[in-house]
Coordinates of C-alpha atoms and ligand atoms in Angstrom, one line a residue:
X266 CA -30.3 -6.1 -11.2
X267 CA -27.6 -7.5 -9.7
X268 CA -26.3 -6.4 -6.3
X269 CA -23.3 -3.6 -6.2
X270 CA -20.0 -4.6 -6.5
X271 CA -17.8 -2.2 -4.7
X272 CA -14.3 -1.6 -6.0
X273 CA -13.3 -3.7 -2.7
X274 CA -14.8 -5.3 0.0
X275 CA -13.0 -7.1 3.4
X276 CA -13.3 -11.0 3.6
X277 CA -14.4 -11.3 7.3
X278 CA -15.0 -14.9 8.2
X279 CA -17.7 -16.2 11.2
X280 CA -14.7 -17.7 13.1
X281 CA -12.8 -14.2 13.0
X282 CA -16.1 -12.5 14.4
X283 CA -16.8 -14.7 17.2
X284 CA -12.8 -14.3 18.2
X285 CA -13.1 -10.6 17.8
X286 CA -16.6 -11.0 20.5
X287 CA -14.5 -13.3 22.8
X288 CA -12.1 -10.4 23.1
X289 CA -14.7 -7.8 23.9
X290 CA -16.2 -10.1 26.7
X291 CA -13.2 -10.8 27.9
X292 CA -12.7 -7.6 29.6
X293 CA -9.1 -6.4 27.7
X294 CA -9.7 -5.3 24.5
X295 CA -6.7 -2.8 24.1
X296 CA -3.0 -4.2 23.5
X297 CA -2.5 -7.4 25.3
X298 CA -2.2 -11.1 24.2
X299 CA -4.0 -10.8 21.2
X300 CA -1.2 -8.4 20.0
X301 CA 1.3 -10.4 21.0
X302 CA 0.4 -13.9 19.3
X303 CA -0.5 -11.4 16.2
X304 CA 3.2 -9.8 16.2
X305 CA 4.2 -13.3 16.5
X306 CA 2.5 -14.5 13.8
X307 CA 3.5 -11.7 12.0
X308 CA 7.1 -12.3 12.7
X309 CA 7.0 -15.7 11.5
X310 CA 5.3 -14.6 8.4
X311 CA 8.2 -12.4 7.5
X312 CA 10.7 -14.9 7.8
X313 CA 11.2 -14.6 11.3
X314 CA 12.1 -10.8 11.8
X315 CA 11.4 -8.5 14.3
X316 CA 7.5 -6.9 13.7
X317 CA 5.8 -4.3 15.6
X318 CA 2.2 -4.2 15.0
X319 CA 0.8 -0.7 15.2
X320 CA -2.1 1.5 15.3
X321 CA -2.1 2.4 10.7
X322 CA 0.2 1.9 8.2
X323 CA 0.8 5.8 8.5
X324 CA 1.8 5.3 11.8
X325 CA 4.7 2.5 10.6
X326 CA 5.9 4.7 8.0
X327 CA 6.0 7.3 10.9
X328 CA 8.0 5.6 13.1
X329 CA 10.3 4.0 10.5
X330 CA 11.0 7.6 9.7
X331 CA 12.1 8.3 13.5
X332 CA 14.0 5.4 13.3
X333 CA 16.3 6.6 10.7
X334 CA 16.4 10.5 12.3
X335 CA 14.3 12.3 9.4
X336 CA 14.2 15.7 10.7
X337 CA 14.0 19.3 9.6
X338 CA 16.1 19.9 6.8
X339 CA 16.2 16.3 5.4
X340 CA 15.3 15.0 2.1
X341 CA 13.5 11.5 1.4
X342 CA 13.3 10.0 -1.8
X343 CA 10.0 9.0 -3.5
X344 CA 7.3 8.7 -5.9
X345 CA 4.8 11.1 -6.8
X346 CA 2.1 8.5 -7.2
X347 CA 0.8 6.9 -3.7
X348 CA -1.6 7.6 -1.3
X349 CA -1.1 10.8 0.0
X350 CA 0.5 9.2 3.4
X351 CA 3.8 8.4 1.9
X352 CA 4.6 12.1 1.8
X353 CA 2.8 13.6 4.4
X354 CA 4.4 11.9 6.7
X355 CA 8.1 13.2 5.2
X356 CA 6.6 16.3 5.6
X357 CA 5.2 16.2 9.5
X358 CA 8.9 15.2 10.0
X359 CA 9.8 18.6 9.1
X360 CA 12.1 17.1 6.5
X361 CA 11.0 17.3 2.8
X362 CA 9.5 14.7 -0.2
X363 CA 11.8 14.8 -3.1
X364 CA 9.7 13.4 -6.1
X365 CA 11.0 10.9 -8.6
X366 CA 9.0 10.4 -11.8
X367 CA 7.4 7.0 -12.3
X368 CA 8.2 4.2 -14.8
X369 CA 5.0 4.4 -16.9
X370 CA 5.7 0.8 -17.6
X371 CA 5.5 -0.4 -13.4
X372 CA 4.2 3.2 -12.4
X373 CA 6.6 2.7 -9.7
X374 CA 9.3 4.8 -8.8
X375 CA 12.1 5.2 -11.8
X376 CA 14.7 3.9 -10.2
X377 CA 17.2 5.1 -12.9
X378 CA 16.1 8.9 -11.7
X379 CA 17.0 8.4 -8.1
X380 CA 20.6 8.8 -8.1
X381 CA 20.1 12.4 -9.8
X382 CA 17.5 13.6 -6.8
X383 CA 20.1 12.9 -3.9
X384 CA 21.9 15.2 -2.2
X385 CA 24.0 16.2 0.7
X386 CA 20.2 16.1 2.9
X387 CA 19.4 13.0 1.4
X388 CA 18.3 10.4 4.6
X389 CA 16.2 7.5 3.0
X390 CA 14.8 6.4 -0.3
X391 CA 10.9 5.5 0.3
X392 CA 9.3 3.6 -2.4
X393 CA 6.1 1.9 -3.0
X394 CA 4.9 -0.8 -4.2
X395 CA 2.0 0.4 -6.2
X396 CA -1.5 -1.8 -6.4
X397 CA 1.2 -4.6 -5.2
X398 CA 3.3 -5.3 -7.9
X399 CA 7.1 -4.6 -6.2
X400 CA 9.3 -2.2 -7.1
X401 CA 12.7 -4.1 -8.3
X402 CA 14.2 -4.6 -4.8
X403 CA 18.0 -5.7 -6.0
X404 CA 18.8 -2.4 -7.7
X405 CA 16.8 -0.8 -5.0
X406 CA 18.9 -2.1 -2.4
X407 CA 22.2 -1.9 -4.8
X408 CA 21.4 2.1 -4.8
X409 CA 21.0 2.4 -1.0
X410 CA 24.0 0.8 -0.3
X411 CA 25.9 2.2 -2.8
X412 CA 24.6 5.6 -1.6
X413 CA 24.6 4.8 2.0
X414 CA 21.0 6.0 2.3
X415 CA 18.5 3.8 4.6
X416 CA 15.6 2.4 2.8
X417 CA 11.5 2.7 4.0
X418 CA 9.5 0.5 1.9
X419 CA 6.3 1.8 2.0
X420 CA 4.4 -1.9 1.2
X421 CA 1.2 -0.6 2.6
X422 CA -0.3 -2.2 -0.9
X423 CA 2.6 -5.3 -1.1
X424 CA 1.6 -7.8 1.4
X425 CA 1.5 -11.0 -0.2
X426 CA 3.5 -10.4 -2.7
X427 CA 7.2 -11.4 -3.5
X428 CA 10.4 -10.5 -5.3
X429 CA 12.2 -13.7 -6.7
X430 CA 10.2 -15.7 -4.5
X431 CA 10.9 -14.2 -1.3
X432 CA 8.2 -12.6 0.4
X433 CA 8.0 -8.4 0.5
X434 CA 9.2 -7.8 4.3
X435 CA 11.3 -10.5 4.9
X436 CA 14.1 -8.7 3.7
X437 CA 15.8 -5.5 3.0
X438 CA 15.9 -2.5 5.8
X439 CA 12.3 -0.8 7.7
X440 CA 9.0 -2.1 6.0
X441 CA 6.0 -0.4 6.6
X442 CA 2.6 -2.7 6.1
X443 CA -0.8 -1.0 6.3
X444 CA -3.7 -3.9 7.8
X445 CA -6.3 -0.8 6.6
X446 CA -10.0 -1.7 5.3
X447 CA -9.4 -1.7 1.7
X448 CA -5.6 -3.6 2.1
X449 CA -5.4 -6.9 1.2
X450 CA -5.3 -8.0 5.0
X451 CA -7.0 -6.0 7.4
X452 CA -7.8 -5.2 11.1
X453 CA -10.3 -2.6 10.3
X454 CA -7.6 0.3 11.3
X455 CA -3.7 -0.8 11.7
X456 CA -0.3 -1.6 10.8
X457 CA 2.9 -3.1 11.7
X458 CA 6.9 -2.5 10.9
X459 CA 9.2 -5.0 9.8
X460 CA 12.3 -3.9 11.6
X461 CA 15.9 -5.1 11.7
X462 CA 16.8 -6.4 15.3
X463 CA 16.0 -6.5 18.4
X464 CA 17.3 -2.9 19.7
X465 CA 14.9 -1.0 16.7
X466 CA 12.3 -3.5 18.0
X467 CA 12.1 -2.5 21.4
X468 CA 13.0 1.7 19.9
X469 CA 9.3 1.1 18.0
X470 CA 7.2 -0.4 21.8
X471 CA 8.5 3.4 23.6
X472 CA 8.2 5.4 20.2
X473 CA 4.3 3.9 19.7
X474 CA 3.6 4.3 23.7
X475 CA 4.1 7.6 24.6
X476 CA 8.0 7.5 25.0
X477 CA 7.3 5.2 28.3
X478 CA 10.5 2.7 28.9
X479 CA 9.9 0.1 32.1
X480 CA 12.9 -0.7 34.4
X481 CA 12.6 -4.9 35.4
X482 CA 11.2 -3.1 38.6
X483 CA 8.5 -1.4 36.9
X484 CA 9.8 1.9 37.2
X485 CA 8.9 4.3 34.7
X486 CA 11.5 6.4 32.6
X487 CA 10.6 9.0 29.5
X488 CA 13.4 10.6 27.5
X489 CA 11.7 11.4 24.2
X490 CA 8.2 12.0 23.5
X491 CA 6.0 8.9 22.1
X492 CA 3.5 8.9 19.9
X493 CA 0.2 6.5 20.2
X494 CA 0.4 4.4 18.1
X495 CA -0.4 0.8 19.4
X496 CA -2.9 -2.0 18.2
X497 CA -5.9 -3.0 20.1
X498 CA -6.3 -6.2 20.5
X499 CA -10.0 -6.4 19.1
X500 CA -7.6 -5.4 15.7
X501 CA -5.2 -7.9 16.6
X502 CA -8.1 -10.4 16.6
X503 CA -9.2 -9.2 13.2
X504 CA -5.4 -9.6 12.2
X505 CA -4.8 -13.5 13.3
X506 CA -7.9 -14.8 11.3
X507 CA -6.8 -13.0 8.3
X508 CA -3.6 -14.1 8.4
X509 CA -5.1 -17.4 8.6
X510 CA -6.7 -17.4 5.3
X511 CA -4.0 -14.8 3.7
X512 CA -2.8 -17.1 1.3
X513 CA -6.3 -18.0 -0.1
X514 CA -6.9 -14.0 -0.5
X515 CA -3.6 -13.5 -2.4
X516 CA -4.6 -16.8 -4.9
X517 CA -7.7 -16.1 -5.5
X518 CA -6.7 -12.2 -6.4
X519 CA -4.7 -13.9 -8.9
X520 CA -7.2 -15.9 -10.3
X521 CA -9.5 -12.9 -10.6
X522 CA -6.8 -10.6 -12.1
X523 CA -6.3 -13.3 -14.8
X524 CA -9.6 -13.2 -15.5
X525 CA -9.4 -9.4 -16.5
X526 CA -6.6 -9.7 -18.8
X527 CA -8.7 -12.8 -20.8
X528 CA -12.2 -10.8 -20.5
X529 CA -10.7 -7.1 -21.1
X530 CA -10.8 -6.0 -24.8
X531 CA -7.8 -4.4 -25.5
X532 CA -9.1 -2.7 -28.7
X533 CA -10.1 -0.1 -26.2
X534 CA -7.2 1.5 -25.7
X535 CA -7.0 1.6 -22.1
X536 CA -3.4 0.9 -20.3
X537 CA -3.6 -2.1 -18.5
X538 CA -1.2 -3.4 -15.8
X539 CA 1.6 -5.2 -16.2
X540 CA 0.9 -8.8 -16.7
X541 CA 2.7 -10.1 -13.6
X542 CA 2.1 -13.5 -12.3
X543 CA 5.4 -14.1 -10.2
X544 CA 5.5 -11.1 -7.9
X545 CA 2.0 -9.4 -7.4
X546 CA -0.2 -9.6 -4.8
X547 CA -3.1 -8.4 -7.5
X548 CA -3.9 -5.1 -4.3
X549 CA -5.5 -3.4 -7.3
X550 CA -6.3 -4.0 -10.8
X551 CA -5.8 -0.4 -12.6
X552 CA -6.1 0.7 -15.8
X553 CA -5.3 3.6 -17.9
X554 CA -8.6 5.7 -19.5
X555 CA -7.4 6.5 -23.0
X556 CA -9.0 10.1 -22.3
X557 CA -8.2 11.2 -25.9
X558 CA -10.6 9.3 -27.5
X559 CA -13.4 9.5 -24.8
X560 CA -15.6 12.3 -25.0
X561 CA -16.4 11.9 -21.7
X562 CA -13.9 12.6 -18.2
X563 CA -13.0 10.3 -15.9
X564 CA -15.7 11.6 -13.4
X565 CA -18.5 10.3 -15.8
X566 CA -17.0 7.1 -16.5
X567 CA -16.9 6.7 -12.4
X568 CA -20.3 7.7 -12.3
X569 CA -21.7 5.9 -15.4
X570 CA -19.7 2.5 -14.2
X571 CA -22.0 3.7 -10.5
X572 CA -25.2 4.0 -12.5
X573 CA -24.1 0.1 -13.8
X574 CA -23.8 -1.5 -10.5
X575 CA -20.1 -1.2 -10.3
X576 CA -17.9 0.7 -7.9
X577 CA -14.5 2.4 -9.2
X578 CA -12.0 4.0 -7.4
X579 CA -9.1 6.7 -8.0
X580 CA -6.0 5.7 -6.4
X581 CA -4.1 8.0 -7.1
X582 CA -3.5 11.5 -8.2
X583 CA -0.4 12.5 -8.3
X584 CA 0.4 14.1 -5.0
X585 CA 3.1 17.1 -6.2
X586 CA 0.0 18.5 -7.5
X587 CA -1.7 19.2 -4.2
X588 CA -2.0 22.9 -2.7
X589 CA 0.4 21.5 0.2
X590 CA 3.1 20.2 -2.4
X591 CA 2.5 23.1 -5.2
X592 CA 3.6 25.2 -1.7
X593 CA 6.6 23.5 -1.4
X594 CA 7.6 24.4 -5.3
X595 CA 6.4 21.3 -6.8
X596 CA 3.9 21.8 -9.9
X597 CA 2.7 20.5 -13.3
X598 CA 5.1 19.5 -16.0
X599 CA 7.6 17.7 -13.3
X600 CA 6.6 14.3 -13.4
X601 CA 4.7 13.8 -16.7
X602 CA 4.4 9.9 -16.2
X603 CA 3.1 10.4 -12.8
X604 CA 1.0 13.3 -14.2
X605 CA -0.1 11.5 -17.0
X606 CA -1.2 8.1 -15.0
X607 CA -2.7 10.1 -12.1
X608 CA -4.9 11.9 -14.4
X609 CA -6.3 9.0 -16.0
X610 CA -6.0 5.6 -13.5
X611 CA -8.9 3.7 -12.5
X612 CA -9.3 0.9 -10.2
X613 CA -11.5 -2.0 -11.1
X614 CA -13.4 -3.8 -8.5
X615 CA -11.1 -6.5 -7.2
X616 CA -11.3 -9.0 -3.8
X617 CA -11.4 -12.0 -2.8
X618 CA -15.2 -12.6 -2.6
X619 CA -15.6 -11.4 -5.9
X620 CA -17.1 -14.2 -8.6
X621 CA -15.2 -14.9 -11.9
X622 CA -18.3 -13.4 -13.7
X623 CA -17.9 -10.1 -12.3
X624 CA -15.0 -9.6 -13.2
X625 CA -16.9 -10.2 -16.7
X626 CA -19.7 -7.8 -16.0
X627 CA -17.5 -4.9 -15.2
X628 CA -15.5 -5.6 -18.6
X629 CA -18.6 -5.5 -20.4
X630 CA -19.1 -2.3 -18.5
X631 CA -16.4 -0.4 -19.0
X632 CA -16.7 -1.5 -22.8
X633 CA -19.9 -0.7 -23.0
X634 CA -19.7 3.0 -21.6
X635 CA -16.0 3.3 -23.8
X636 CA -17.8 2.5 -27.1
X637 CA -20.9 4.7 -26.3
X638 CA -18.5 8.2 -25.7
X639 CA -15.8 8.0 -28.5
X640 CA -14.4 11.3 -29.2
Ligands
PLP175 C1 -2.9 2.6 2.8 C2 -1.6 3.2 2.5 C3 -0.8 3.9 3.5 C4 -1.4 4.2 4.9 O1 -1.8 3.2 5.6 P1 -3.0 3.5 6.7 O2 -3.1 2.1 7.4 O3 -4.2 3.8 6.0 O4 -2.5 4.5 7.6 C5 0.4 4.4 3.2 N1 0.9 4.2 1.9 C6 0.3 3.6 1.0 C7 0.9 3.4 -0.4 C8 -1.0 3.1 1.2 O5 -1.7 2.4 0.3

């Protein structure tokens, strides 16, 4: 039998490792240079702006909320279809998530529903780029400054990719990027935001360190309280030699995902994603279950696609359904395409390390276990 092929796996390379051990010998291993020439790097990699690497992408969307003064009371615009962080951290602000159905076509935020969610409390619009593939960021941007609202782009999942050829991050207002495990560039744990000068900058170094400012004569000043959110620089080490091959990862995701749309048989009736070559960073390759001709769940298909070698993932349910949400007066029926695509999304295995012919053994699979439980 073949080895397992998890859903995703980190590209580490030997020259990354051995600069990861050079920082442990070297006696600093929390934030120093390391996170320096990494922010720098970063910087340059967004098209020169202002980046603050930081301890998770949570963290980022955290501080970009800070930034902008969510507080008790406020509203922030966003999907009901991310990882859970997106709106947990709206609600830790003491302000509150105000859902927007998805487009089932992008399963991105609708961005024709926004302008009917915002109120008086409205702050920010926070949208996400699901699996990679960008929400549209010219009407996004027309609507926040038509509205006057401030925009957090949650591109925890959108590093790499692009919106008429410009890369996600190197424009627009805050942009939080998440460098977790599974993300398409990693530093085991982290994160950095995209900010828009200098001032926020320097805002994000006292709001990540404990609230600390230094005086040019090293005298210490607090006036709000920090959090902790800074990088080490074993991360940061992580960080530079994936940037150095980031590219590579983002073309050879492409090449993989291409592979799934010529090797998936469409006669199955599963949703696939849309077919986007231009913008995508290919985070995730996702499809739709057609649950109503299966006579089997979603949980057997995860487990039978296991018992076959192959690991699956569910990212995501929709989050208005949680006990936390439901508490806050969200429930079923709300966001039907949100609903609807939460209930029955599954992510294929895709990274970079990944051979063309496993993307051809997991299409067999998932054939294979569709044909065998028809309804
Ligand atoms: C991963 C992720 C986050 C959180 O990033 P962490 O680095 O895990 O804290 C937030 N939003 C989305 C959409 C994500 O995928």
């Amino acid at each position: 039998m073949r080895p397992y092929l998890p859903f995703t796996r980190p590209s580490i390379d030997e020259e990354t490792i051995a600069a990861v051990a050079e920082v442990l010998r070297s006696g600093w291993i929390t934030t120093g240079p390391q996170a320096r020439a990494f922010e720098a790097r970063l910087s340059e990699y967004f098209g020169g702006r202002p980046v603050r690497a930081l301890a998770s992408g949570t963290g980022a969307l955290e501080l970009a909320l800070e930034l902008v003064g969510v507080g008790p009371g406020d509203e922030v615009i966003t999907t009901p279809l991310s990882w859970v962080a997106t709106a947990n951290t709206i609600v830790r602000t003491g302000g509150r998530p105000v859902f927007v159905d998805v487009d089932p076509a992008t399963r991105n935020i609708d961005l024709a529903q926004i302008e009917r969610a915002i109120t008086p409390r409205t702050r920010a619009i926070v949208p996400v780029d699901l699996a990679g593939l960008p929400v549209d960021r010219d009407r996004l941007n027309d609507i926040a400054a038509r509205l006057r609202l401030r925009v957090i782009e949650d591109a925890a999942q959108s590093m790499g990719a692009t919106w008429r050829g410009r890369r996600i991050g190197s424009f627009g207002d805050l942009v939080a990027v998440s460098f977790h495990a599974n993300k398409n560039m990693t530093t085991a744990e982290g994160g950095c935001l995209v900010v828009n000068d200098d001032a926020e900058a320097r805002l994000v170094e006292t709001l990540r360190l404990q609230g600390v400012v230094r005086s040019p004569d090293g005298e210490q000043e607090v006036e709000r309280a920090g959090a902790k959110l800074n990088l080490t620089d074993v991360a940061a080490a992580i960080g530079l030699g994936q940037l150095a091959r980031f590219e590579e990862f983002t073309a050879r995701r492409r090449v993989l995902a291409r592979r799934y749309f010529e090797r998936f048989d469409r006669s199955l009736g599963c949703g696939l994603p849309p077919e986007d070559f231009s913008n995508t960073n290919w985070h995730m390759f996702q499809i739709l279950l057609p649950l109503e001709q299966m006579s089997i769940g979603r949980g057997d298909t995860i487990r039978l696609l296991h018992d076959a070698g192959i690991g699956s993932g569910v990212h995501y349910p929709a989050m208005h359904l949680f006990k936390l949400y439901r508490a806050m007066g969200y429930g079923p029926g709300q966001f039907p395409h949100a609903e609807r695509v939460g209930a029955s999304i599954l992510t294929l295995p895709l990274f970079p390390a990944m051979a063309e012919d496993d993307v051809d053994r997991v299409c067999t699979a998932v054939r294979d276990i569709l044909r065998a439980h028809p309804r």
